[in-house]
């Protein structure tokens, strides 16, 4: 089973400032096709999770371009260029390279 | 517009069987090529993939639940279901259904990008 580790656990942010979340996999998520099998999700308070990125950096429909996903192999980063109040919630990475699909433990983003 | 909605047993006693259904509106679950999955979230904790089923009915289960879990499709009602037997308190969680994208990369099939989610249904196991 691939273990996903996120950091930090908690991230206080100031509106308008940038923020980044790290996700590390216990083995490479890079397939010989050239794709990294890594998704990012945001679970806003009281809501179901929503997809932000698939395949490492493919932005989902409706996701603002202040969000970006990057990385390859075992190390990935989600960046928010300028945090807005609506971005609060818990962010999860998830590997989709092999079953069981596994999530990171989550990073809680809150406004300072 | 596609929507997913979970329904099913909310309060169970240990050893009983959990049965949940996810109704899909706005398209055919057996004809449009997507896969359909279940994810759960224990109270105050993170997300756990339970399993999923392809539009052809091929199933993929979390090994931690294998032997207790069945996920199935019903094209006639456009629903997919989860059945988890012999539940314990550890199965207490919010259960979400979601849509996954299946895609062939070279010779390998992958399932990713859960882009549609239900609102979640709370399941409590307590004596």
PDB file of C-alpha atoms in Angstrom:
ATOM      1  CA  UNK A   1       0.000   0.000   0.000  1.00  0.00           C
ATOM      2  CA  UNK A   2       1.270   3.469  -0.923  1.00  0.00           C
ATOM      3  CA  UNK A   3       1.441   5.759   2.093  1.00  0.00           C
ATOM      4  CA  UNK A   4       0.722   9.445   1.530  1.00  0.00           C
ATOM      5  CA  UNK A   5       2.140  12.022   3.934  1.00  0.00           C
ATOM      6  CA  UNK A   6       1.044  15.651   3.945  1.00  0.00           C
ATOM      7  CA  UNK A   7       2.589  18.660   5.626  1.00  0.00           C
ATOM      8  CA  UNK A   8       1.876  20.796   7.431  1.00  0.00           C
ATOM      9  CA  UNK A   9      -1.061  19.437   9.425  1.00  0.00           C
ATOM     10  CA  UNK A  10      -2.376  22.925   9.963  1.00  0.00           C
ATOM     11  CA  UNK A  11      -1.737  26.077   7.938  1.00  0.00           C
ATOM     12  CA  UNK A  12      -2.881  29.488   9.211  1.00  0.00           C
ATOM     13  CA  UNK A  13      -2.944  31.898   6.296  1.00  0.00           C
ATOM     14  CA  UNK A  14      -3.419  35.605   5.714  1.00  0.00           C
ATOM     15  CA  UNK A  15      -5.838  36.598   2.924  1.00  0.00           C
ATOM     16  CA  UNK A  16      -3.927  37.788  -0.109  1.00  0.00           C
ATOM     17  CA  UNK A  17      -0.802  35.896   0.860  1.00  0.00           C
ATOM     18  CA  UNK A  18       0.457  32.711  -0.859  1.00  0.00           C
ATOM     19  CA  UNK A  19       0.228  29.256   0.681  1.00  0.00           C
ATOM     20  CA  UNK A  20       1.602  25.841  -0.177  1.00  0.00           C
ATOM     21  CA  UNK A  21       0.921  22.276   0.930  1.00  0.00           C
ATOM     22  CA  UNK A  22       3.298  19.375   0.496  1.00  0.00           C
ATOM     23  CA  UNK A  23       2.380  15.776  -0.266  1.00  0.00           C
ATOM     24  CA  UNK A  24       4.882  12.944  -0.303  1.00  0.00           C
ATOM     25  CA  UNK A  25       4.277   9.380  -1.525  1.00  0.00           C
ATOM     26  CA  UNK A  26       6.070   6.302  -0.183  1.00  0.00           C
ATOM     27  CA  UNK A  27       6.793   5.263  -3.771  1.00  0.00           C
ATOM     28  CA  UNK A  28       6.870   7.009  -7.123  1.00  0.00           C
ATOM     29  CA  UNK A  29       3.516   7.923  -8.635  1.00  0.00           C
ATOM     30  CA  UNK A  30       5.076   8.516 -12.058  1.00  0.00           C
ATOM     31  CA  UNK A  31       3.841   6.021 -14.627  1.00  0.00           C
ATOM     32  CA  UNK A  32       5.810   5.178 -17.780  1.00  0.00           C
ATOM     33  CA  UNK A  33       3.111   7.088 -19.690  1.00  0.00           C
ATOM     34  CA  UNK A  34       4.583  10.247 -18.188  1.00  0.00           C
ATOM     35  CA  UNK A  35       1.598  10.942 -15.944  1.00  0.00           C
ATOM     36  CA  UNK A  36       1.729  11.268 -12.176  1.00  0.00           C
ATOM     37  CA  UNK A  37      -1.260   9.596 -10.562  1.00  0.00           C
ATOM     38  CA  UNK A  38      -1.973  12.147  -7.859  1.00  0.00           C
ATOM     39  CA  UNK A  39      -5.228  14.000  -7.133  1.00  0.00           C
ATOM     40  CA  UNK A  40      -5.882  16.969  -4.868  1.00  0.00           C
ATOM     41  CA  UNK A  41      -9.189  17.555  -3.060  1.00  0.00           C
ATOM     42  CA  UNK A  42     -10.589  20.305  -0.872  1.00  0.00           C
ATOM     43  CA  UNK A  43     -13.215  19.607   1.763  1.00  0.00           C
ATOM     44  CA  UNK A  44     -14.792  22.863   2.849  1.00  0.00           C
ATOM     45  CA  UNK A  45     -16.450  22.940   6.292  1.00  0.00           C
ATOM     46  CA  UNK A  46     -19.648  20.880   6.309  1.00  0.00           C
ATOM     47  CA  UNK A  47     -19.306  19.893   2.650  1.00  0.00           C
ATOM     48  CA  UNK A  48     -18.335  16.911   0.549  1.00  0.00           C
ATOM     49  CA  UNK A  49     -14.825  16.905  -0.889  1.00  0.00           C
ATOM     50  CA  UNK A  50     -14.342  18.554  -4.271  1.00  0.00           C
ATOM     51  CA  UNK A  51     -11.743  17.748  -6.892  1.00  0.00           C
ATOM     52  CA  UNK A  52      -9.071  20.391  -7.471  1.00  0.00           C
ATOM     53  CA  UNK A  53      -6.495  18.553  -9.604  1.00  0.00           C
ATOM     54  CA  UNK A  54      -6.064  15.148 -11.165  1.00  0.00           C
ATOM     55  CA  UNK A  55      -2.939  13.605 -12.671  1.00  0.00           C
ATOM     56  CA  UNK A  56      -0.818  15.960 -10.594  1.00  0.00           C
ATOM     57  CA  UNK A  57      -1.549  19.213 -12.384  1.00  0.00           C
ATOM     58  CA  UNK A  58      -4.767  18.916 -14.420  1.00  0.00           C
ATOM     59  CA  UNK A  59      -7.041  21.588 -12.961  1.00  0.00           C
ATOM     60  CA  UNK A  60     -10.651  20.452 -12.518  1.00  0.00           C
ATOM     61  CA  UNK A  61     -13.504  22.402 -14.031  1.00  0.00           C
ATOM     62  CA  UNK A  62     -14.313  25.579 -12.127  1.00  0.00           C
ATOM     63  CA  UNK A  63     -11.144  25.646 -10.025  1.00  0.00           C
ATOM     64  CA  UNK A  64      -9.708  29.177  -9.889  1.00  0.00           C
ATOM     65  CA  UNK A  65      -6.322  29.676 -11.500  1.00  0.00           C
ATOM     66  CA  UNK A  66      -4.866  30.949  -8.219  1.00  0.00           C
ATOM     67  CA  UNK A  67      -4.557  27.221  -7.431  1.00  0.00           C
ATOM     68  CA  UNK A  68      -1.747  25.205  -9.007  1.00  0.00           C
ATOM     69  CA  UNK A  69      -0.552  21.637  -8.662  1.00  0.00           C
ATOM     70  CA  UNK A  70       3.009  20.544  -9.346  1.00  0.00           C
ATOM     71  CA  UNK A  71       5.546  17.843  -8.637  1.00  0.00           C
ATOM     72  CA  UNK A  72       6.561  14.444  -9.905  1.00  0.00           C
ATOM     73  CA  UNK A  73       7.556  11.054  -8.598  1.00  0.00           C
ATOM     74  CA  UNK A  74       7.171  11.149  -4.838  1.00  0.00           C
ATOM     75  CA  UNK A  75       6.976  14.877  -4.069  1.00  0.00           C
ATOM     76  CA  UNK A  76       4.031  17.097  -4.912  1.00  0.00           C
ATOM     77  CA  UNK A  77       2.905  20.605  -3.996  1.00  0.00           C
ATOM     78  CA  UNK A  78      -0.409  22.433  -4.049  1.00  0.00           C
ATOM     79  CA  UNK A  79      -0.006  26.191  -4.174  1.00  0.00           C
ATOM     80  CA  UNK A  80      -2.457  29.013  -3.708  1.00  0.00           C
ATOM     81  CA  UNK A  81      -1.035  32.243  -5.127  1.00  0.00           C
ATOM     82  CA  UNK A  82      -3.282  34.542  -3.104  1.00  0.00           C
ATOM     83  CA  UNK A  83      -5.449  32.968  -0.435  1.00  0.00           C
ATOM     84  CA  UNK A  84      -9.063  34.008  -0.214  1.00  0.00           C
ATOM     85  CA  UNK A  85     -11.459  33.447   2.692  1.00  0.00           C
ATOM     86  CA  UNK A  86     -13.393  30.844   0.673  1.00  0.00           C
ATOM     87  CA  UNK A  87     -10.280  28.645   0.442  1.00  0.00           C
ATOM     88  CA  UNK A  88     -10.518  27.473   4.062  1.00  0.00           C
ATOM     89  CA  UNK A  89     -11.011  23.789   4.671  1.00  0.00           C
ATOM     90  CA  UNK A  90      -9.046  20.563   4.658  1.00  0.00           C
ATOM     91  CA  UNK A  91      -6.922  19.717   1.630  1.00  0.00           C
ATOM     92  CA  UNK A  92      -6.200  16.081   0.784  1.00  0.00           C
ATOM     93  CA  UNK A  93      -3.879  14.467  -1.722  1.00  0.00           C
ATOM     94  CA  UNK A  94      -4.715  11.010  -3.008  1.00  0.00           C
ATOM     95  CA  UNK A  95      -2.698   8.565  -5.068  1.00  0.00           C
ATOM     96  CA  UNK A  96      -4.477   6.762  -7.887  1.00  0.00           C
ATOM     97  CA  UNK A  97      -1.553   4.713  -9.179  1.00  0.00           C
ATOM     98  CA  UNK A  98      -2.639   1.500  -7.538  1.00  0.00           C
ATOM     99  CA  UNK A  99      -5.360   0.071  -5.349  1.00  0.00           C
ATOM    100  CA  UNK A 100      -5.977   0.554  -2.530  1.00  0.00           C
ATOM    101  CA  UNK A 101      -6.301   4.216  -3.472  1.00  0.00           C
ATOM    102  CA  UNK A 102      -4.912   6.116  -0.480  1.00  0.00           C
ATOM    103  CA  UNK A 103      -5.308   9.627   0.868  1.00  0.00           C
ATOM    104  CA  UNK A 104      -2.933  11.806   2.797  1.00  0.00           C
ATOM    105  CA  UNK A 105      -3.958  12.752   6.306  1.00  0.00           C
ATOM    106  CA  UNK A 106      -5.106  16.216   5.280  1.00  0.00           C
ATOM    107  CA  UNK A 107      -3.943  19.792   5.790  1.00  0.00           C
ATOM    108  CA  UNK A 108      -6.311  22.188   7.509  1.00  0.00           C
ATOM    109  CA  UNK A 109      -6.137  25.690   6.069  1.00  0.00           C
ATOM    110  CA  UNK A 110      -7.605  28.441   8.196  1.00  0.00           C
ATOM    111  CA  UNK A 111      -7.526  32.207   8.161  1.00  0.00           C
ATOM    112  CA  UNK A 112      -5.271  33.887  10.727  1.00  0.00           C
TER     113      UNK A 112
ATOM    114  CA  UNK B   1     -26.650  17.942 -14.715  1.00  0.00           C
ATOM    115  CA  UNK B   2     -25.283  14.841 -13.054  1.00  0.00           C
ATOM    116  CA  UNK B   3     -26.040  14.415  -9.381  1.00  0.00           C
ATOM    117  CA  UNK B   4     -25.351  11.683  -6.873  1.00  0.00           C
ATOM    118  CA  UNK B   5     -27.458  10.995  -3.805  1.00  0.00           C
ATOM    119  CA  UNK B   6     -26.793   8.442  -1.097  1.00  0.00           C
ATOM    120  CA  UNK B   7     -29.466   6.684   0.917  1.00  0.00           C
ATOM    121  CA  UNK B   8     -29.638   3.729   3.265  1.00  0.00           C
ATOM    122  CA  UNK B   9     -29.343   2.404   6.785  1.00  0.00           C
ATOM    123  CA  UNK B  10     -28.171   5.066   9.233  1.00  0.00           C
ATOM    124  CA  UNK B  11     -28.107   3.285  12.599  1.00  0.00           C
ATOM    125  CA  UNK B  12     -26.902  -0.274  12.969  1.00  0.00           C
ATOM    126  CA  UNK B  13     -25.974  -2.672  15.735  1.00  0.00           C
ATOM    127  CA  UNK B  14     -22.676  -4.548  15.663  1.00  0.00           C
ATOM    128  CA  UNK B  15     -22.697  -7.624  13.393  1.00  0.00           C
ATOM    129  CA  UNK B  16     -25.487  -6.249  11.202  1.00  0.00           C
ATOM    130  CA  UNK B  17     -25.148  -5.515   7.481  1.00  0.00           C
ATOM    131  CA  UNK B  18     -24.788  -1.969   6.178  1.00  0.00           C
ATOM    132  CA  UNK B  19     -26.653  -1.295   2.927  1.00  0.00           C
ATOM    133  CA  UNK B  20     -26.271   1.962   1.027  1.00  0.00           C
ATOM    134  CA  UNK B  21     -27.419   3.057  -2.392  1.00  0.00           C
ATOM    135  CA  UNK B  22     -26.221   5.905  -4.584  1.00  0.00           C
ATOM    136  CA  UNK B  23     -28.743   7.191  -7.100  1.00  0.00           C
ATOM    137  CA  UNK B  24     -27.227   8.785 -10.184  1.00  0.00           C
ATOM    138  CA  UNK B  25     -29.291  11.304 -12.112  1.00  0.00           C
ATOM    139  CA  UNK B  26     -28.533  12.834 -15.480  1.00  0.00           C
ATOM    140  CA  UNK B  27     -26.992   9.930 -17.366  1.00  0.00           C
ATOM    141  CA  UNK B  28     -26.522   6.172 -17.621  1.00  0.00           C
ATOM    142  CA  UNK B  29     -24.098   4.570 -15.168  1.00  0.00           C
ATOM    143  CA  UNK B  30     -23.531   1.604 -17.471  1.00  0.00           C
ATOM    144  CA  UNK B  31     -23.169   3.418 -20.781  1.00  0.00           C
ATOM    145  CA  UNK B  32     -21.118   6.563 -20.257  1.00  0.00           C
ATOM    146  CA  UNK B  33     -17.830   4.919 -19.292  1.00  0.00           C
ATOM    147  CA  UNK B  34     -17.341   6.263 -15.781  1.00  0.00           C
ATOM    148  CA  UNK B  35     -16.651   4.253 -12.647  1.00  0.00           C
ATOM    149  CA  UNK B  36     -18.509   4.614  -9.374  1.00  0.00           C
ATOM    150  CA  UNK B  37     -17.036   4.531  -5.912  1.00  0.00           C
ATOM    151  CA  UNK B  38     -17.514   4.803  -2.176  1.00  0.00           C
ATOM    152  CA  UNK B  39     -15.356   6.802   0.226  1.00  0.00           C
ATOM    153  CA  UNK B  40     -15.871   7.080   3.962  1.00  0.00           C
ATOM    154  CA  UNK B  41     -14.839   9.493   6.682  1.00  0.00           C
ATOM    155  CA  UNK B  42     -14.921   8.496  10.369  1.00  0.00           C
ATOM    156  CA  UNK B  43     -15.983  11.264  12.745  1.00  0.00           C
ATOM    157  CA  UNK B  44     -13.307  13.942  12.909  1.00  0.00           C
ATOM    158  CA  UNK B  45     -10.903  11.975  10.713  1.00  0.00           C
ATOM    159  CA  UNK B  46      -9.671  11.850   7.136  1.00  0.00           C
ATOM    160  CA  UNK B  47     -10.906  10.147   3.991  1.00  0.00           C
ATOM    161  CA  UNK B  48     -10.686   6.433   3.253  1.00  0.00           C
ATOM    162  CA  UNK B  49     -11.302   4.819  -0.132  1.00  0.00           C
ATOM    163  CA  UNK B  50     -13.747   1.929   0.330  1.00  0.00           C
ATOM    164  CA  UNK B  51     -13.941   0.616  -3.234  1.00  0.00           C
ATOM    165  CA  UNK B  52     -15.356   1.195  -6.684  1.00  0.00           C
ATOM    166  CA  UNK B  53     -17.037  -0.512  -9.597  1.00  0.00           C
ATOM    167  CA  UNK B  54     -16.475   0.039 -13.308  1.00  0.00           C
ATOM    168  CA  UNK B  55     -19.346   0.639 -15.704  1.00  0.00           C
ATOM    169  CA  UNK B  56     -18.939  -2.996 -16.782  1.00  0.00           C
ATOM    170  CA  UNK B  57     -19.277  -4.220 -13.203  1.00  0.00           C
ATOM    171  CA  UNK B  58     -15.633  -4.942 -12.362  1.00  0.00           C
ATOM    172  CA  UNK B  59     -15.037  -4.273  -8.684  1.00  0.00           C
ATOM    173  CA  UNK B  60     -12.053  -3.005  -6.714  1.00  0.00           C
ATOM    174  CA  UNK B  61     -12.115  -3.225  -2.939  1.00  0.00           C
ATOM    175  CA  UNK B  62     -10.017  -1.914  -0.108  1.00  0.00           C
ATOM    176  CA  UNK B  63      -8.184  -4.981   1.238  1.00  0.00           C
ATOM    177  CA  UNK B  64      -9.001  -3.871   4.774  1.00  0.00           C
ATOM    178  CA  UNK B  65     -12.676  -4.557   3.993  1.00  0.00           C
ATOM    179  CA  UNK B  66     -12.349  -7.484   1.620  1.00  0.00           C
ATOM    180  CA  UNK B  67     -14.524 -10.417   2.608  1.00  0.00           C
ATOM    181  CA  UNK B  68     -17.187  -8.125   4.070  1.00  0.00           C
ATOM    182  CA  UNK B  69     -17.774  -5.759   1.161  1.00  0.00           C
ATOM    183  CA  UNK B  70     -19.805  -5.952  -2.024  1.00  0.00           C
ATOM    184  CA  UNK B  71     -20.244  -3.064  -4.456  1.00  0.00           C
ATOM    185  CA  UNK B  72     -22.622  -3.516  -7.353  1.00  0.00           C
ATOM    186  CA  UNK B  73     -24.263  -1.676 -10.236  1.00  0.00           C
ATOM    187  CA  UNK B  74     -27.905  -1.681 -11.208  1.00  0.00           C
ATOM    188  CA  UNK B  75     -28.339  -0.233 -14.672  1.00  0.00           C
ATOM    189  CA  UNK B  76     -32.106  -0.642 -14.603  1.00  0.00           C
ATOM    190  CA  UNK B  77     -32.436   1.803 -11.693  1.00  0.00           C
ATOM    191  CA  UNK B  78     -29.258   3.802 -12.465  1.00  0.00           C
ATOM    192  CA  UNK B  79     -27.958   3.157  -8.969  1.00  0.00           C
ATOM    193  CA  UNK B  80     -24.948   1.520  -7.423  1.00  0.00           C
ATOM    194  CA  UNK B  81     -24.830  -0.044  -4.000  1.00  0.00           C
ATOM    195  CA  UNK B  82     -22.600  -0.903  -1.090  1.00  0.00           C
ATOM    196  CA  UNK B  83     -23.154  -3.833   1.232  1.00  0.00           C
ATOM    197  CA  UNK B  84     -20.849  -4.246   4.235  1.00  0.00           C
ATOM    198  CA  UNK B  85     -21.550  -7.147   6.529  1.00  0.00           C
ATOM    199  CA  UNK B  86     -20.556  -7.778  10.137  1.00  0.00           C
ATOM    200  CA  UNK B  87     -20.173  -4.094  10.957  1.00  0.00           C
ATOM    201  CA  UNK B  88     -18.414  -2.843  14.068  1.00  0.00           C
ATOM    202  CA  UNK B  89     -18.017   0.570  15.666  1.00  0.00           C
ATOM    203  CA  UNK B  90     -14.978   1.075  13.416  1.00  0.00           C
ATOM    204  CA  UNK B  91     -17.346   1.287  10.435  1.00  0.00           C
ATOM    205  CA  UNK B  92     -19.038   4.383  11.871  1.00  0.00           C
ATOM    206  CA  UNK B  93     -18.480   7.150   9.328  1.00  0.00           C
ATOM    207  CA  UNK B  94     -19.943   9.470   6.754  1.00  0.00           C
ATOM    208  CA  UNK B  95     -20.156   7.475   3.543  1.00  0.00           C
ATOM    209  CA  UNK B  96     -19.828   9.338   0.249  1.00  0.00           C
ATOM    210  CA  UNK B  97     -20.456   8.066  -3.247  1.00  0.00           C
ATOM    211  CA  UNK B  98     -18.427   9.538  -6.081  1.00  0.00           C
ATOM    212  CA  UNK B  99     -17.699   9.269  -9.799  1.00  0.00           C
ATOM    213  CA  UNK B 100     -14.236   8.309 -11.027  1.00  0.00           C
ATOM    214  CA  UNK B 101     -12.694   8.612 -14.463  1.00  0.00           C
ATOM    215  CA  UNK B 102     -11.284   5.348 -15.870  1.00  0.00           C
ATOM    216  CA  UNK B 103      -8.588   5.606 -18.508  1.00  0.00           C
ATOM    217  CA  UNK B 104      -6.184   3.324 -20.272  1.00  0.00           C
ATOM    218  CA  UNK B 105      -2.570   4.470 -20.210  1.00  0.00           C
ATOM    219  CA  UNK B 106      -0.537   2.128 -22.360  1.00  0.00           C
ATOM    220  CA  UNK B 107      -1.573  -1.314 -21.208  1.00  0.00           C
ATOM    221  CA  UNK B 108      -2.635  -0.224 -17.723  1.00  0.00           C
ATOM    222  CA  UNK B 109      -6.074   0.886 -16.538  1.00  0.00           C
ATOM    223  CA  UNK B 110      -6.331   3.648 -13.949  1.00  0.00           C
ATOM    224  CA  UNK B 111      -9.159   5.285 -12.011  1.00  0.00           C
ATOM    225  CA  UNK B 112      -8.753   8.869 -10.913  1.00  0.00           C
ATOM    226  CA  UNK B 113     -10.277  12.305 -10.541  1.00  0.00           C
ATOM    227  CA  UNK B 114     -13.408  11.935  -8.390  1.00  0.00           C
ATOM    228  CA  UNK B 115     -15.190  14.928  -9.861  1.00  0.00           C
ATOM    229  CA  UNK B 116     -18.739  14.320  -8.633  1.00  0.00           C
ATOM    230  CA  UNK B 117     -19.669  13.527  -5.034  1.00  0.00           C
ATOM    231  CA  UNK B 118     -22.862  12.864  -3.169  1.00  0.00           C
ATOM    232  CA  UNK B 119     -23.715  14.872  -0.075  1.00  0.00           C
ATOM    233  CA  UNK B 120     -22.760  11.970   2.186  1.00  0.00           C
ATOM    234  CA  UNK B 121     -24.812   9.831   4.546  1.00  0.00           C
ATOM    235  CA  UNK B 122     -24.013   9.215   8.203  1.00  0.00           C
ATOM    236  CA  UNK B 123     -23.749   5.637   9.388  1.00  0.00           C
ATOM    237  CA  UNK B 124     -23.510   4.884  13.103  1.00  0.00           C
ATOM    238  CA  UNK B 125     -22.796   1.444  14.529  1.00  0.00           C
ATOM    239  CA  UNK B 126     -23.691   1.181  18.197  1.00  0.00           C
ATOM    240  CA  UNK B 127     -25.091  -1.400  20.529  1.00  0.00           C
TER     241      UNK B 127
END
